[in-house]
mmCIF file of C-alpha atoms in Angstrom:
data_model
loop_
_atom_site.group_PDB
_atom_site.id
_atom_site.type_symbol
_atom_site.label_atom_id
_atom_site.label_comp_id
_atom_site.label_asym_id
_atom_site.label_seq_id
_atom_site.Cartn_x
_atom_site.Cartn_y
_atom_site.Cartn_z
ATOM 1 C CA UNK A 1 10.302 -22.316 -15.650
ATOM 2 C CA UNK A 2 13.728 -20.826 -15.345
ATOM 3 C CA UNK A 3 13.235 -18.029 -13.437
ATOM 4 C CA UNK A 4 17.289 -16.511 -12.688
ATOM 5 C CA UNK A 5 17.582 -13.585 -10.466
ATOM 6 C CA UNK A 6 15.049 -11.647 -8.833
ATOM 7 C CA UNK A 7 14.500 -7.974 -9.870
ATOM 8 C CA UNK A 8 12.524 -7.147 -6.571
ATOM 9 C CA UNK A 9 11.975 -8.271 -3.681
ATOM 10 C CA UNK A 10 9.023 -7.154 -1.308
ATOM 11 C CA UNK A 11 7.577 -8.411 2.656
ATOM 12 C CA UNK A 12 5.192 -11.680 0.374
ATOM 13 C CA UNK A 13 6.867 -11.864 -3.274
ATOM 14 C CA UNK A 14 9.806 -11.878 -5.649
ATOM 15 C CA UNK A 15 9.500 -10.211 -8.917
ATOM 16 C CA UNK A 16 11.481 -11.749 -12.172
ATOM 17 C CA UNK A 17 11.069 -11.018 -15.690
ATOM 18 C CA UNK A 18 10.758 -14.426 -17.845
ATOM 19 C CA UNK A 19 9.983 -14.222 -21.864
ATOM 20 C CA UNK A 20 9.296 -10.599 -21.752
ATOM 21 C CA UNK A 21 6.774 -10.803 -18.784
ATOM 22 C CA UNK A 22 6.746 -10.256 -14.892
ATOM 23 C CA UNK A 23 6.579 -13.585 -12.535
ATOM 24 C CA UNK A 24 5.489 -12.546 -9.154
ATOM 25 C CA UNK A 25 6.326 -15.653 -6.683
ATOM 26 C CA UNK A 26 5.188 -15.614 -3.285
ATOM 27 C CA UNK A 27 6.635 -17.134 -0.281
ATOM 28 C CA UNK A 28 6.140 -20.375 0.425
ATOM 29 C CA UNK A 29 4.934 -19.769 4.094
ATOM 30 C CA UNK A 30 1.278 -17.762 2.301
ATOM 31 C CA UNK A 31 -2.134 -19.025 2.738
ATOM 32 C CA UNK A 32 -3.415 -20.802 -0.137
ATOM 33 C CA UNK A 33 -5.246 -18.676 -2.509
ATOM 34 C CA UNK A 34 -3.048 -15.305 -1.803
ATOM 35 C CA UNK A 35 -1.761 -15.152 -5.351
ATOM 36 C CA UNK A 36 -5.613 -15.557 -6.682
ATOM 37 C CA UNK A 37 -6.846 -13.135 -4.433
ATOM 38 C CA UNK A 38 -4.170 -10.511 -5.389
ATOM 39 C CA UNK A 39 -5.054 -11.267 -8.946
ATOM 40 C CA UNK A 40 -8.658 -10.952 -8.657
ATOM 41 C CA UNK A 41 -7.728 -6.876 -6.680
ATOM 42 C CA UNK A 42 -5.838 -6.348 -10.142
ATOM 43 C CA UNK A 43 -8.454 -7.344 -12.373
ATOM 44 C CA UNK A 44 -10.946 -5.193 -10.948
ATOM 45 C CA UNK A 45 -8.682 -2.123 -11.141
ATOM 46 C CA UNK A 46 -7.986 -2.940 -14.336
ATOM 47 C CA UNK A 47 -11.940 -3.247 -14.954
ATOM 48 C CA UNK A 48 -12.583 0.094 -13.407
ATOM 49 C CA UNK A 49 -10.374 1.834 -15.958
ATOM 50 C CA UNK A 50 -7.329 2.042 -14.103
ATOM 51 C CA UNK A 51 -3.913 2.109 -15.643
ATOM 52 C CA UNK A 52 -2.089 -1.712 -13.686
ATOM 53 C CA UNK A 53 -0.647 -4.614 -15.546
ATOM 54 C CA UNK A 54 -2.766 -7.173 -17.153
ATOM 55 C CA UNK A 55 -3.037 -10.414 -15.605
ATOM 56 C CA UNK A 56 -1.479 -13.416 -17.710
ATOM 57 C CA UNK A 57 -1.734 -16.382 -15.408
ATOM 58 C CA UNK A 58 -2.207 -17.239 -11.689
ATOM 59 C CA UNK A 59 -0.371 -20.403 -11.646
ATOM 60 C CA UNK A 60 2.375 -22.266 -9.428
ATOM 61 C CA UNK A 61 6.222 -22.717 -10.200
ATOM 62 C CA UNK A 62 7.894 -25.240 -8.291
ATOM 63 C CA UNK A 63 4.761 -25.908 -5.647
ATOM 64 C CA UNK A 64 4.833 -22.013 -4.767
ATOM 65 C CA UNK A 65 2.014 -19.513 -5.893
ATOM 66 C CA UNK A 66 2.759 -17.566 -8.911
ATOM 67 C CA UNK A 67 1.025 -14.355 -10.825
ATOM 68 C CA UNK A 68 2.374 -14.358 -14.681
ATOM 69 C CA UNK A 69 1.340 -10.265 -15.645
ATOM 70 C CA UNK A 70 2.964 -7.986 -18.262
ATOM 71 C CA UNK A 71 5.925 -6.391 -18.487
ATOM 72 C CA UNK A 72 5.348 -2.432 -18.010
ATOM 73 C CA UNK A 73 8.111 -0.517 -19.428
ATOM 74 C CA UNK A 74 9.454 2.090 -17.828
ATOM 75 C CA UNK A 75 10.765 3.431 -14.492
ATOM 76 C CA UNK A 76 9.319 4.192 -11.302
ATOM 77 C CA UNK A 77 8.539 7.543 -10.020
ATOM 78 C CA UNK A 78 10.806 7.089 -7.130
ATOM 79 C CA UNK A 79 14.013 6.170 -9.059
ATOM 80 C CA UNK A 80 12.821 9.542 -11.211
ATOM 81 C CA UNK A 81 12.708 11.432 -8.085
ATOM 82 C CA UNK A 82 16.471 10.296 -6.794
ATOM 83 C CA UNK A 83 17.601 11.424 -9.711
ATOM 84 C CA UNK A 84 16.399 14.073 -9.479
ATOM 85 C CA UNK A 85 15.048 15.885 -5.948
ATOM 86 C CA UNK A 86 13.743 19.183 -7.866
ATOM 87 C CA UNK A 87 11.294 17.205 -9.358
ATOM 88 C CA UNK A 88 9.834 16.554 -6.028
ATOM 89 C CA UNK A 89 6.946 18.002 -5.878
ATOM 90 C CA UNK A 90 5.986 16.886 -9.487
ATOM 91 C CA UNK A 91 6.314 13.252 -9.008
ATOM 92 C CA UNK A 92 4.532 13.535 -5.916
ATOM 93 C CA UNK A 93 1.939 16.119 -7.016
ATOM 94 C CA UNK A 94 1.356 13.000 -10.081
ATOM 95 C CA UNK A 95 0.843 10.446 -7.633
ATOM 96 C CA UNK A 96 -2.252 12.268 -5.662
ATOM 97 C CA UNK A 97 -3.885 12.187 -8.559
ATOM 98 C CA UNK A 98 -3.386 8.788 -8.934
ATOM 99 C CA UNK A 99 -4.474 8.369 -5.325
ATOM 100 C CA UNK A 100 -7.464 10.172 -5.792
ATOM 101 C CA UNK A 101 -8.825 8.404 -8.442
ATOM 102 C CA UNK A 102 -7.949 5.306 -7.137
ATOM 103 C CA UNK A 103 -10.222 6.652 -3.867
ATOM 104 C CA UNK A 104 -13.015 7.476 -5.937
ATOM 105 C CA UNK A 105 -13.932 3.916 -7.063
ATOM 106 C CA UNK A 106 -16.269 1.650 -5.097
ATOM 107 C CA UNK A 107 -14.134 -1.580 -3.848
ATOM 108 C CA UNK A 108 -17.511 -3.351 -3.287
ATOM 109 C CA UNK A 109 -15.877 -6.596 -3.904
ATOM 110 C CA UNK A 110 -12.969 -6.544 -1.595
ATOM 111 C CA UNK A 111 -12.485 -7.208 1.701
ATOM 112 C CA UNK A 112 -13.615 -4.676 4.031
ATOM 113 C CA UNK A 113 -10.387 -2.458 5.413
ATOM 114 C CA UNK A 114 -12.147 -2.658 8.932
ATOM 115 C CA UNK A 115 -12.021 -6.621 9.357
ATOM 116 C CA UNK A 116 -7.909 -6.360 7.618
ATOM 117 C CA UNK A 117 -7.390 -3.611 10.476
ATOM 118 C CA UNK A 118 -9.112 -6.053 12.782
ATOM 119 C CA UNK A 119 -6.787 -9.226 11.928
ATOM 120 C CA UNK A 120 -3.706 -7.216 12.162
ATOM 121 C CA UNK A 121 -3.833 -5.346 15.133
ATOM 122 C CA UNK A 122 -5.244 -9.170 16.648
ATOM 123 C CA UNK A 123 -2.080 -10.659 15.381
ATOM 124 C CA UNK A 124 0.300 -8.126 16.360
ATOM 125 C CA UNK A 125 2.780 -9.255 18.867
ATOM 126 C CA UNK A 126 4.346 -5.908 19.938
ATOM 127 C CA UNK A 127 0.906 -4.936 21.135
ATOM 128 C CA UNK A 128 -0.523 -5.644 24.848
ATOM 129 C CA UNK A 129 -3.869 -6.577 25.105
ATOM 130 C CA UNK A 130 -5.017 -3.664 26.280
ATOM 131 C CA UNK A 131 -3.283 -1.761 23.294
ATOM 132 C CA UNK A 132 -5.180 -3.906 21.240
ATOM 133 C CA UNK A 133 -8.232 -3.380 22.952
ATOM 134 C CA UNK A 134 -7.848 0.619 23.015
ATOM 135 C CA UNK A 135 -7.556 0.614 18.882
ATOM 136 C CA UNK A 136 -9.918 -1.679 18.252
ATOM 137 C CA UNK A 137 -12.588 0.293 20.180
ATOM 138 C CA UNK A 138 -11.039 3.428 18.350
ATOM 139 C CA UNK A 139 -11.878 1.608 14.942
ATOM 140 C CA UNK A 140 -15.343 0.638 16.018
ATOM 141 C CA UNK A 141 -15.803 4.242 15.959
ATOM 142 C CA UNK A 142 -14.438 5.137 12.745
ATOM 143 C CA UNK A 143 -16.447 5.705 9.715
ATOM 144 C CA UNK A 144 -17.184 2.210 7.146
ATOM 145 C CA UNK A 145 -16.681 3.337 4.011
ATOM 146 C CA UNK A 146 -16.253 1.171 0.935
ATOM 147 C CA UNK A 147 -13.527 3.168 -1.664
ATOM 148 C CA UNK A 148 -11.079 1.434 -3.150
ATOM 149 C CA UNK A 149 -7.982 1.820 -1.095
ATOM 150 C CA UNK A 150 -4.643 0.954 -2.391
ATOM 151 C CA UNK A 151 -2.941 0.027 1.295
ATOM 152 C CA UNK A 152 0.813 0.588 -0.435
ATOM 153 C CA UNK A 153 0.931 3.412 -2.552
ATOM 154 C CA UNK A 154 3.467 5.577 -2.765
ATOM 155 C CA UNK A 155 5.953 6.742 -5.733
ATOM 156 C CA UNK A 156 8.263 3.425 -5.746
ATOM 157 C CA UNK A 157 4.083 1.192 -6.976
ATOM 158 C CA UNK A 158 3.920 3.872 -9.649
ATOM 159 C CA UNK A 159 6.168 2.857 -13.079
ATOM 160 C CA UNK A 160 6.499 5.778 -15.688
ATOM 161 C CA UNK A 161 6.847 4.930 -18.976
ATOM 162 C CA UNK A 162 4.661 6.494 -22.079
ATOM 163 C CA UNK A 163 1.789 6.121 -19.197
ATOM 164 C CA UNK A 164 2.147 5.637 -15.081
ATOM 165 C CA UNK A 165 1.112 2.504 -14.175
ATOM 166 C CA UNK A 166 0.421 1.069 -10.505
ATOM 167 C CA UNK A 167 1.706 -1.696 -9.246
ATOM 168 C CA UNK A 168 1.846 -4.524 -6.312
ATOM 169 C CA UNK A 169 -2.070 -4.558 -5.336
ATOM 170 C CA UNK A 170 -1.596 -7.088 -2.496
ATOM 171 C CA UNK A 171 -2.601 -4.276 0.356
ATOM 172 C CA UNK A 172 -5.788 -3.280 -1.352
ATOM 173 C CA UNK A 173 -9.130 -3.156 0.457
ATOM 174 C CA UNK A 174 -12.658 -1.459 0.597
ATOM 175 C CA UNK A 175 -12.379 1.243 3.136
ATOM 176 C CA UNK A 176 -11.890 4.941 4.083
ATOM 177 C CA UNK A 177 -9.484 7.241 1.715
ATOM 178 C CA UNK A 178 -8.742 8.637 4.939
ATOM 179 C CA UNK A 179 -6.505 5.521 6.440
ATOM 180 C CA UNK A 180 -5.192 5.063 2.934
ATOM 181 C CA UNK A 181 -3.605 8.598 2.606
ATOM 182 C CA UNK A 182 -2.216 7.886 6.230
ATOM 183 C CA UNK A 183 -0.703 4.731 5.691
ATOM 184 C CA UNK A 184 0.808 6.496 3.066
ATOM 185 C CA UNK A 185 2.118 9.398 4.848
ATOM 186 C CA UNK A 186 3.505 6.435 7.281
ATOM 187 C CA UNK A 187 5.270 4.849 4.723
ATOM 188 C CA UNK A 188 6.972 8.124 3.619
ATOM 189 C CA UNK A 189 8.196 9.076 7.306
ATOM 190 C CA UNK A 190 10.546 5.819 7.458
ATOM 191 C CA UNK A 191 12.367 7.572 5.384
ATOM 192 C CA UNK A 192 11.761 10.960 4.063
ATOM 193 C CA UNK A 193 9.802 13.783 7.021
ATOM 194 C CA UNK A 194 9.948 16.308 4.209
ATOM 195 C CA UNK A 195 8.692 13.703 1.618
ATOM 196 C CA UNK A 196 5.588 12.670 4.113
ATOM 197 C CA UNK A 197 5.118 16.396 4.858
ATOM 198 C CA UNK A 198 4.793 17.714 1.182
ATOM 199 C CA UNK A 199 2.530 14.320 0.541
ATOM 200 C CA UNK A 200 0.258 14.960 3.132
ATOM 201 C CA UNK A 201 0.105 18.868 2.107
ATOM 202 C CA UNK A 202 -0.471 18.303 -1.575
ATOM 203 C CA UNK A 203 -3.243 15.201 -0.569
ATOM 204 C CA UNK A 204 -5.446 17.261 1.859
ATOM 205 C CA UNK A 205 -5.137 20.537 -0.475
ATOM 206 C CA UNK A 206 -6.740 18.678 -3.538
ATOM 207 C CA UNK A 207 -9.204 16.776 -1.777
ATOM 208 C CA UNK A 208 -10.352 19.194 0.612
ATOM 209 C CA UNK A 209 -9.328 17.034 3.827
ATOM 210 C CA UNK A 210 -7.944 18.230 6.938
ATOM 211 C CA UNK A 211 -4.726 16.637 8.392
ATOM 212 C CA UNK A 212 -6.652 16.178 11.284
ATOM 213 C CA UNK A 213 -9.162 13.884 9.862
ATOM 214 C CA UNK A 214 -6.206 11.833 8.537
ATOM 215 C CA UNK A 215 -3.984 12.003 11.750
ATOM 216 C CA UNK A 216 -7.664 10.566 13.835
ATOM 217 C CA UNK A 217 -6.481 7.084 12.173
ATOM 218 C CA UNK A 218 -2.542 7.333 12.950
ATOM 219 C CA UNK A 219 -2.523 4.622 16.063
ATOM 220 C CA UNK A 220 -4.508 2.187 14.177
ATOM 221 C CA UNK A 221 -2.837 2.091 10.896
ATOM 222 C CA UNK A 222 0.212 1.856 13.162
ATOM 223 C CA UNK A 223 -1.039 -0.679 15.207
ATOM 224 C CA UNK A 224 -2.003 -2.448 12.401
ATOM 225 C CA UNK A 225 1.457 -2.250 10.647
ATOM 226 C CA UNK A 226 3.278 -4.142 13.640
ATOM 227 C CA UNK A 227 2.302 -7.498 12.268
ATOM 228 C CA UNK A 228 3.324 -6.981 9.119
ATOM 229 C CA UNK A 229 6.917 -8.095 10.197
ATOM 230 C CA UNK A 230 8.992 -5.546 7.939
ATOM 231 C CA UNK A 231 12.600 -5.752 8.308
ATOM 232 C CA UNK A 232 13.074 -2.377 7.256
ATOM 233 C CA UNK A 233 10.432 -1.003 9.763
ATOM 234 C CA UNK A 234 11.038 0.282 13.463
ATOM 235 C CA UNK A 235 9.028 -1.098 15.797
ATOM 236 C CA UNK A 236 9.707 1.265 18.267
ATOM 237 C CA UNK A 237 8.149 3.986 16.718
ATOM 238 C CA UNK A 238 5.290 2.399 15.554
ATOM 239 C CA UNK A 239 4.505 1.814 19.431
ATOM 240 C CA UNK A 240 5.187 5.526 20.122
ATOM 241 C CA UNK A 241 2.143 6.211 17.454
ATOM 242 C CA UNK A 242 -0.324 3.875 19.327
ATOM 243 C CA UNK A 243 1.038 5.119 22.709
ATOM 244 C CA UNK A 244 -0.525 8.866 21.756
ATOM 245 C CA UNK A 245 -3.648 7.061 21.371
ATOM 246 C CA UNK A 246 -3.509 6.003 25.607
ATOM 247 C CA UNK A 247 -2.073 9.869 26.298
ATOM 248 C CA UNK A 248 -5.262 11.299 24.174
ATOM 249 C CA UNK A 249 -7.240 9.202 26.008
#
């Protein structure tokens, strides 16, 4: 399969479009059976009436792992909103409700967001032991919830056409809305305070959340984000997050 240049490019996959459909292709360096598992997140959305691309094929192109899904038409709501800024708060205001119903399905099926937490923090080499100790005692206290959690939403996963579609369902887990909507917020403050800020407003005020009850998972989400190995990520403030958790304590 001729696959020419990439059209994305995320931390596990490069998008291309072949024939009028999108090949995801993962890195070479994944464990076996990441491509299924990321299809098998998709098809459930998809079963639970959400609005994500159909799944064509989970295959392998040139010995790497491979999704084949449909093309969605359109653009996402973060190219909309650098367009246009005014729109801000109506892009954003569209993608809680996305959120939200995305939160209120039951992820039986997926792994629990408590034993992903668990890996990453385990894995994370920026962390000390007792760091890793500190949030993983934190997290043994949190609530286990099983909603459907999303792990990378935010408005550059959403693609508007005649209908907003989600996207890139690698992240997702069964867990508590509550981490979701601050990994969220996290991925909004690398580059956008006011962004994060009018997110987290908008979130708490339709669901009836306090920013308190989302802030109580800040050092873990952080924590967990340091083995993640993003390029575009700072390190160094991720640490300062999971430092609070020390100064609280």
């Amino acid at each position: 399969m001729e696959l020419g240049h990439p059209i994305a490019a995320g931390n596990t996959a490069k998008v291309y479009i072949v024939q009028d459909k999108i090949v995801k292709l993962f890195r070479e360096d994944l464990p076996e059976g990441t491509s299924s598992y990321e299809a098998e997140k998709q098809r459930y959305a998809l079963s639970k009436g959400l609005p994500v691309p159909k799944i064509m094929d989970v295959t392998k192109i040139d010995g790497r792992q491979a999704i084949i899904m449909e093309k969605i038409s359109g653009r996402t709501l973060g190219e909309r909103l650098l367009e246009n800024k005014n729109l801000a708060h109506y892009y954003m205001e569209m993608s809680v409700n996305i959120q939200q119903n995305i939160h209120r399905i039951n992820a039986d099926a997926f792994e629990p967001m408590n034993e992903k937490l668990t890996r990453q923090i385990g894995t994370a080499d920026r962390l000390s032991q007792s760091q890793k100790t500190a949030l993983l005692f934190k997290l043994s206290e949190m609530p286990v919830k099983k909603q459907l959690c999303h792990g990378d939403l935010h408005l550059f996963n959403l693609i508007m056409g005649d209908n907003v579609t989600i996207i890139d369902w690698v992240d997702a887990s069964a867990g508590d809305s509550r981490a979701d909507v601050y990994r969220t917020y996290l991925l909004y403050t690398q580059f956008s305070s006011e962004l994060a800020e009018l997110y987290l407003q908008l979130y708490c005020t339709k669901s009836g959340l306090s920013k308190d009850e989302v802030m109580e998972w800040a050092p873990i989400i952080a924590g967990a984000r340091l083995s993640e190995g993003v390029l575009s990520e700072d390190s160094d403030r991720l640490l300062e997050i999971v430092n609070k958790l020390s100064l609280r304590g």
